[in-house]
Short mmCIF file of C-alpha atoms in Angstrom, two decimals:
data_model
loop_
_atom_site.label_atom_id
_atom_site.label_comp_id
_atom_site.label_asym_id
_atom_site.label_seq_id
_atom_site.Cartn_x
_atom_site.Cartn_y
_atom_site.Cartn_z
CA MET A 1 40.82 -195.69 -142.47
CA GLN A 2 39.71 -193.23 -139.79
CA TYR A 3 41.39 -193.02 -136.39
CA CYS A 4 39.89 -192.58 -132.91
CA HIS A 5 42.28 -190.77 -130.56
CA ASP A 6 40.42 -191.96 -127.47
CA CYS A 7 40.40 -195.69 -128.24
CA GLU A 8 43.71 -195.55 -130.17
CA MET A 9 42.21 -197.72 -132.90
CA GLU A 10 41.51 -197.42 -136.60
CA VAL A 11 37.91 -197.60 -137.81
CA GLU A 12 36.54 -198.26 -141.27
CA ARG A 13 35.69 -195.00 -143.06
CA GLY A 14 32.04 -194.08 -142.92
CA PRO A 15 30.69 -193.19 -139.44
CA MET A 16 31.39 -189.81 -137.88
CA PHE A 17 31.67 -191.19 -134.36
CA CYS A 18 33.65 -194.08 -132.94
CA PRO A 19 31.36 -197.11 -132.35
CA GLU A 20 33.46 -198.09 -129.30
CA CYS A 21 33.44 -194.87 -127.28
CA GLY A 22 31.28 -192.35 -129.16
CA SER A 23 34.11 -189.87 -129.88
CA GLU A 24 34.41 -188.15 -133.24
CA LEU A 25 36.82 -189.74 -135.68
CA ALA A 26 39.83 -188.09 -137.29
CA ALA A 27 40.62 -188.71 -140.94
CA ASN A 28 43.86 -190.38 -139.87
CA ARG A 29 46.11 -190.94 -136.86
CA GLU A 30 47.96 -187.63 -137.32
CA GLU A 31 44.93 -185.42 -137.72
CA GLY A 32 44.20 -183.76 -134.40
CA GLU A 33 41.14 -181.69 -135.13
CA VAL A 34 37.89 -182.93 -136.64
CA THR A 35 34.58 -181.26 -137.31
CA SER A 36 31.27 -183.10 -137.36
CA ASP A 37 28.72 -182.61 -140.13
CA TRP A 38 26.37 -181.66 -137.30
CA SER A 39 28.63 -178.76 -136.26
CA SER A 40 27.91 -175.14 -136.99
CA GLY A 41 31.57 -174.47 -137.75
CA ASP A 42 31.52 -171.54 -135.33
CA PRO A 43 34.17 -172.12 -132.66
CA GLY A 44 32.53 -169.56 -130.44
CA ASP A 45 29.20 -171.42 -130.21
CA ASP A 46 29.74 -174.21 -127.71
CA GLY A 47 26.09 -175.22 -127.84
CA ASP A 48 26.18 -176.08 -131.55
CA THR A 49 29.58 -177.66 -132.01
CA PHE A 50 31.04 -181.06 -131.54
CA ASP A 51 34.55 -179.95 -132.53
CA GLN A 52 37.36 -181.57 -130.58
CA THR A 53 40.93 -180.40 -130.37
CA CYS A 54 43.50 -183.08 -129.59
CA ASP A 55 47.19 -183.14 -129.17
CA SER A 56 48.48 -185.59 -131.80
CA GLU A 57 51.22 -186.73 -129.41
CA SER A 58 48.87 -187.27 -126.49
CA THR A 59 46.23 -189.89 -125.76
CA ASP A 60 44.39 -187.77 -123.23
CA ARG A 61 40.67 -187.23 -123.57
CA CYS A 62 39.85 -184.59 -126.20
CA GLU A 63 37.95 -181.55 -125.09
CA ASN A 64 34.29 -181.69 -126.07
CA PRO A 65 32.66 -178.49 -124.82
CA ILE A 66 28.88 -178.63 -124.95
CA SER A 67 26.87 -176.01 -123.14
CA GLU A 68 24.39 -177.02 -120.47
CA GLU A 69 21.58 -175.23 -122.30
CA SER A 70 21.94 -177.48 -125.32
CA GLY A 71 20.62 -180.46 -123.41
CA GLN A 72 23.46 -182.61 -124.74
CA GLY A 73 25.90 -184.29 -122.44
CA SER A 74 29.23 -185.93 -122.99
CA THR A 75 29.62 -188.67 -125.58
CA ASP A 76 31.38 -190.77 -122.98
CA PRO A 77 30.17 -194.36 -123.43
CA SER A 78 29.48 -194.65 -119.70
CA ASN A 79 26.71 -192.03 -120.12
CA SER A 80 25.06 -193.44 -123.24
CA ARG A 81 23.17 -196.71 -123.51
CA THR A 82 22.68 -198.80 -126.64
CA ARG A 83 19.29 -200.45 -127.03
CA THR A 84 19.25 -204.17 -127.75
CA ASP A 85 15.46 -204.46 -127.90
CA ASP A 86 13.80 -205.90 -130.97
CA VAL A 87 13.02 -202.96 -133.26
CA VAL A 88 9.75 -204.64 -134.30
CA SER A 89 8.23 -205.38 -130.89
CA PHE A 90 9.81 -202.54 -128.89
CA PRO A 91 7.70 -199.65 -130.32
CA PHE A 92 4.53 -201.55 -129.40
CA SER A 93 5.59 -202.63 -125.91
CA PHE A 94 7.44 -199.55 -124.61
CA PRO A 95 4.35 -197.25 -124.35
CA LEU A 96 2.65 -199.92 -122.22
CA GLY A 97 5.31 -199.72 -119.51
CA LYS A 98 4.47 -198.90 -115.88
CA ASN A 99 1.25 -200.92 -116.28
CA GLY A 100 -0.02 -198.52 -118.91
CA LYS A 101 -0.81 -195.77 -116.39
CA PRO A 102 1.06 -192.97 -118.23
CA LEU A 103 -0.62 -194.03 -121.47
CA ALA A 104 -4.05 -193.89 -119.82
CA LEU A 105 -3.36 -190.39 -118.48
CA ASN A 106 -2.14 -189.29 -121.90
CA SER A 107 -5.35 -190.54 -123.52
CA ALA A 108 -7.40 -188.66 -120.91
CA PHE A 109 -5.67 -185.41 -121.89
CA ILE A 110 -6.29 -186.15 -125.58
CA PHE A 111 -9.99 -186.63 -124.76
CA PHE A 112 -10.11 -182.93 -123.81
CA PHE A 113 -8.20 -181.84 -126.93
CA TRP A 114 -10.64 -179.01 -127.70
CA LEU A 115 -9.30 -177.16 -124.67
CA VAL A 116 -5.95 -176.92 -126.55
CA VAL A 117 -3.77 -176.87 -123.42
CA PRO A 118 -4.32 -180.59 -122.64
CA LEU A 119 -3.35 -181.36 -126.24
CA LEU A 120 -0.09 -179.44 -125.80
CA THR A 121 0.57 -181.36 -122.58
CA SER A 122 -0.08 -184.63 -124.39
CA SER A 123 2.31 -183.63 -127.18
CA GLY A 124 5.00 -182.78 -124.66
CA TYR A 125 4.64 -186.14 -122.94
CA THR A 126 4.63 -188.04 -126.24
CA TYR A 127 7.90 -186.34 -127.13
CA ARG A 128 9.40 -187.41 -123.80
CA VAL A 129 8.44 -191.02 -124.51
CA GLY A 130 10.50 -190.90 -127.71
CA ARG A 131 13.37 -189.17 -125.93
CA ALA A 132 13.34 -191.86 -123.21
CA ALA A 133 13.51 -194.54 -125.90
CA ALA A 134 16.48 -192.79 -127.53
CA ARG A 135 18.17 -192.41 -124.15
CA GLY A 136 17.92 -196.13 -123.46
CA ASP A 137 15.42 -196.01 -120.58
CA ASP A 138 13.69 -199.24 -119.58
CA ASP A 139 10.27 -197.64 -119.06
CA PRO A 140 8.39 -194.61 -120.37
CA PRO A 141 8.63 -191.48 -118.21
CA PRO A 142 5.96 -190.73 -115.60
CA PHE A 143 3.10 -188.47 -116.63
CA ASP A 144 3.92 -185.64 -114.26
CA ASP A 145 5.37 -182.14 -114.43
CA TRP A 146 2.42 -180.99 -116.51
CA GLY A 147 3.66 -177.41 -116.79
CA GLU A 148 7.00 -178.39 -118.30
CA MET A 149 5.34 -180.89 -120.63
CA THR A 150 2.95 -178.17 -121.82
CA MET A 151 5.90 -175.92 -122.64
CA ASP A 152 7.52 -178.83 -124.48
CA GLY A 153 4.30 -179.24 -126.48
CA LEU A 154 4.28 -175.54 -127.32
CA LEU A 155 7.82 -175.71 -128.69
CA ILE A 156 6.91 -178.83 -130.67
CA LEU A 157 3.98 -176.90 -132.15
CA VAL A 158 6.41 -174.18 -133.24
CA GLY A 159 8.63 -176.84 -134.81
CA SER A 160 5.62 -178.30 -136.62
CA LEU A 161 4.75 -174.89 -138.04
CA VAL A 162 8.30 -174.48 -139.31
CA MET A 163 8.08 -177.94 -140.85
CA ALA A 164 4.82 -176.94 -142.59
CA LEU A 165 6.27 -173.85 -144.30
CA PRO A 166 7.74 -175.73 -147.31
CA PHE A 167 4.34 -177.37 -147.90
CA LEU A 168 2.64 -173.99 -147.91
CA VAL A 169 5.16 -172.52 -150.35
CA VAL A 170 4.83 -175.42 -152.81
CA ILE A 171 1.02 -175.39 -152.64
CA ILE A 172 0.97 -171.65 -153.40
CA LEU A 173 3.38 -172.13 -156.33
CA ILE A 174 1.24 -174.95 -157.72
CA ALA A 175 -1.92 -172.86 -157.44
CA VAL A 176 -0.28 -169.86 -159.12
CA ALA A 177 1.16 -172.00 -161.94
CA LEU A 178 -2.13 -173.80 -162.60
CA GLY A 179 -4.02 -170.51 -162.57
CA ALA A 180 -1.57 -169.01 -165.04
CA VAL A 181 -1.75 -171.83 -167.65
CA GLY A 182 -5.45 -172.60 -167.28
CA VAL A 183 -7.28 -175.93 -167.06
CA SER A 184 -7.36 -176.36 -170.84
CA SER A 185 -3.58 -176.06 -171.18
CA PRO A 186 -1.56 -179.24 -171.90
CA LEU A 187 0.81 -178.10 -169.14
CA TRP A 188 -1.89 -178.38 -166.47
CA LEU A 189 -1.42 -182.09 -165.70
CA PRO A 190 2.43 -182.02 -165.79
CA ILE A 191 2.47 -179.06 -163.40
CA LEU A 192 0.02 -180.78 -161.07
CA GLY A 193 1.98 -184.06 -161.17
CA THR A 194 5.29 -182.30 -160.54
CA GLY A 195 3.75 -180.43 -157.63
CA MET A 196 2.38 -183.64 -156.09
CA LEU A 197 5.80 -185.32 -156.36
CA ALA A 198 7.39 -182.27 -154.74
CA LEU A 199 4.93 -182.47 -151.85
CA VAL A 200 5.69 -186.16 -151.36
CA GLY A 201 9.44 -185.45 -151.30
CA ILE A 202 9.00 -182.56 -148.88
CA SER A 203 6.83 -184.72 -146.64
CA TYR A 204 9.51 -187.42 -146.51
CA VAL A 205 12.25 -184.95 -145.60
CA ALA A 206 10.13 -182.90 -143.21
CA HIS A 207 9.20 -185.89 -141.06
CA ALA A 208 12.90 -186.38 -140.32
CA THR A 209 12.39 -183.43 -137.99
CA ILE A 210 10.83 -185.78 -135.41
CA PRO A 211 13.86 -188.05 -134.78
CA VAL A 212 16.19 -185.05 -134.93
CA MET A 213 14.09 -183.28 -132.30
CA ILE A 214 14.23 -186.39 -130.16
CA GLY A 215 17.99 -186.61 -130.52
CA THR A 216 18.94 -182.98 -130.00
CA GLY A 217 16.40 -182.04 -127.33
CA SER A 218 16.47 -178.50 -128.68
CA LEU A 219 14.33 -176.60 -131.21
CA ARG A 220 17.22 -174.35 -132.20
CA LYS A 221 19.64 -177.22 -132.73
CA THR A 222 17.07 -179.20 -134.70
CA PHE A 223 16.88 -176.61 -137.46
CA SER A 224 20.57 -175.71 -137.54
CA ASP A 225 23.58 -177.19 -139.33
CA ARG A 226 21.47 -179.17 -141.85
CA ARG A 227 20.69 -181.78 -139.19
CA VAL A 228 17.26 -182.59 -140.65
CA LEU A 229 18.58 -182.94 -144.20
CA THR A 230 21.55 -185.02 -143.04
CA PHE A 231 19.33 -187.48 -141.20
CA ALA A 232 16.62 -187.49 -143.89
CA PHE A 233 19.06 -188.93 -146.45
CA SER A 234 20.40 -191.64 -144.16
CA LEU A 235 19.59 -195.35 -144.29
CA HIS A 236 18.53 -195.19 -140.64
CA TYR A 237 15.75 -192.76 -141.49
CA LEU A 238 14.67 -194.81 -144.50
CA LYS A 239 14.43 -197.88 -142.28
CA GLY A 240 12.38 -195.97 -139.72
CA ALA A 241 10.03 -194.56 -142.38
CA LEU A 242 9.36 -198.01 -143.84
CA LEU A 243 8.75 -199.53 -140.40
CA LEU A 244 6.45 -196.65 -139.45
CA PHE A 245 4.42 -197.21 -142.62
CA VAL A 246 4.01 -200.91 -141.83
CA PHE A 247 3.29 -200.40 -138.11
CA GLY A 248 0.86 -197.57 -138.81
CA SER A 249 -1.00 -199.69 -141.35
CA VAL A 250 -1.30 -202.56 -138.86
CA LEU A 251 -2.65 -200.25 -136.14
CA TYR A 252 -5.07 -198.56 -138.55
CA ILE A 253 -6.51 -201.88 -139.73
CA ALA A 254 -6.75 -203.28 -136.19
CA PHE A 255 -8.46 -200.16 -134.87
CA GLY A 256 -10.85 -200.11 -137.83
CA ILE A 257 -11.95 -203.69 -137.18
CA ILE A 258 -12.42 -203.13 -133.43
CA ALA A 259 -14.26 -199.82 -133.96
CA SER A 260 -16.60 -201.39 -136.52
CA ILE A 261 -17.52 -204.19 -134.14
CA LEU A 262 -18.13 -201.81 -131.24
CA PHE A 263 -20.13 -199.43 -133.41
CA LEU A 264 -22.63 -202.19 -134.26
CA THR A 265 -23.35 -202.95 -130.60
CA VAL A 266 -25.23 -200.83 -128.08
CA ILE A 267 -22.80 -201.49 -125.26
CA GLY A 268 -19.88 -200.87 -127.59
CA MET A 269 -20.60 -197.17 -128.18
CA PRO A 270 -19.43 -196.00 -124.72
CA LEU A 271 -16.34 -198.19 -125.09
CA LEU A 272 -15.65 -196.61 -128.47
CA ILE A 273 -15.70 -193.14 -126.92
CA VAL A 274 -12.93 -194.27 -124.55
CA LEU A 275 -11.08 -196.28 -127.19
CA VAL A 276 -10.62 -193.45 -129.70
CA PRO A 277 -8.42 -191.19 -127.52
CA LEU A 278 -6.63 -194.25 -126.14
CA MET A 279 -5.72 -195.46 -129.64
CA CYS A 280 -4.67 -191.94 -130.64
CA ALA A 281 -2.34 -191.73 -127.64
CA TYR A 282 -0.97 -195.21 -128.26
CA ALA A 283 -0.38 -194.58 -131.98
CA MET A 284 1.51 -191.34 -131.31
CA GLU A 285 3.61 -192.87 -128.54
CA MET A 286 4.38 -195.85 -130.76
CA GLN A 287 5.57 -193.51 -133.50
CA PHE A 288 7.83 -191.48 -131.22
CA THR A 289 9.12 -194.66 -129.56
CA LEU A 290 10.08 -196.03 -132.96
CA TRP A 291 11.93 -192.85 -133.88
CA GLY A 292 13.69 -192.86 -130.51
CA ARG A 293 14.75 -196.45 -131.13
CA ILE A 294 15.96 -195.59 -134.64
CA TYR A 295 17.93 -192.60 -133.33
CA ASN A 296 19.54 -194.78 -130.66
CA GLU A 297 20.53 -197.25 -133.38
CA ALA A 298 21.98 -194.45 -135.52
CA ALA A 299 23.97 -193.15 -132.55
CA ASP A 300 25.32 -196.65 -131.92
CA ALA A 301 26.49 -196.74 -135.54
CA GLY A 302 28.29 -193.40 -135.07
CA ALA A 303 26.04 -191.49 -137.47
CA VAL A 304 24.69 -189.04 -134.87
CA PRO A 305 25.66 -187.97 -131.33
CA PRO A 306 24.04 -190.19 -128.67
CA VAL A 307 21.50 -189.14 -126.05
CA ASP A 308 23.27 -189.61 -122.73
CA GLN A 309 21.69 -191.14 -119.64
CA ASP A 310 21.97 -187.86 -117.73
CA ASP A 311 20.43 -185.75 -120.53
CA PRO A 312 17.03 -184.25 -119.68
CA LEU A 313 13.86 -185.60 -121.29
CA GLY A 314 12.37 -182.17 -121.89
CA PHE A 315 12.46 -180.13 -125.09
CA GLU A 316 14.02 -176.69 -124.96
CA TYR A 317 14.63 -173.78 -127.27
#
């Protein structure tokens, strides 16, 4: 059994955080200091640690120093909100909040994607939609503060490039190996098959970056302390990946049917021009909303630190 010093109760071994109050769990009642798997282990880095030091003879609140620049607040339950929305319907309905006005503005920015900057702004807003879902907000955030959202999108682009590095390395290794053995070699197909499996595995793990970004609110914290790997091998991430595959397939089929019908009609062509960026914006917001919902669920289970109500929606270094 694990013991929570704040609630003074024993919890079944498994989660890192108390499901009642969000505090980290000690291995037993006597243990006064615990270290999260999401901690850097460096006591001098307040922004990357969730270490708590408690007096074993006291029931006072443990110290939980988290720097303001980290974007993470206290794990006090009064500041975090657990979502009770249906995980199936919520990702589809949440982006439509506020009468769909933020979604419409987002699609307008995607329409001018070739200008690059509007695409970065759209990416920044899409991230904030997922962050709002993880935070427990009732509606998506307003589409304002374009400058800050553009900076968020720029940092997300940097994170995407980091996420793409393993793909590039594997592709180069596959090309070098295939070139060395030659097409006529019996090793050609096994090397190609092994490389494809490696790319699939890397893709699965790399996409865990999205929910971790949503949860941490920081580029630096996302790629530190094995956060991505830890979340990638959790059941919460597996659940989210399966749901995303199903939801994405449904949207793809629905959009294909609607686009085919509009394409065959004269009046439908102008509507199709508007529909394409709108569906792109909706699909991306649905994806980030789902990951925000999954992260909120994981935080409720004590697997990851929660996103508090007073945490900012923006993404920082």
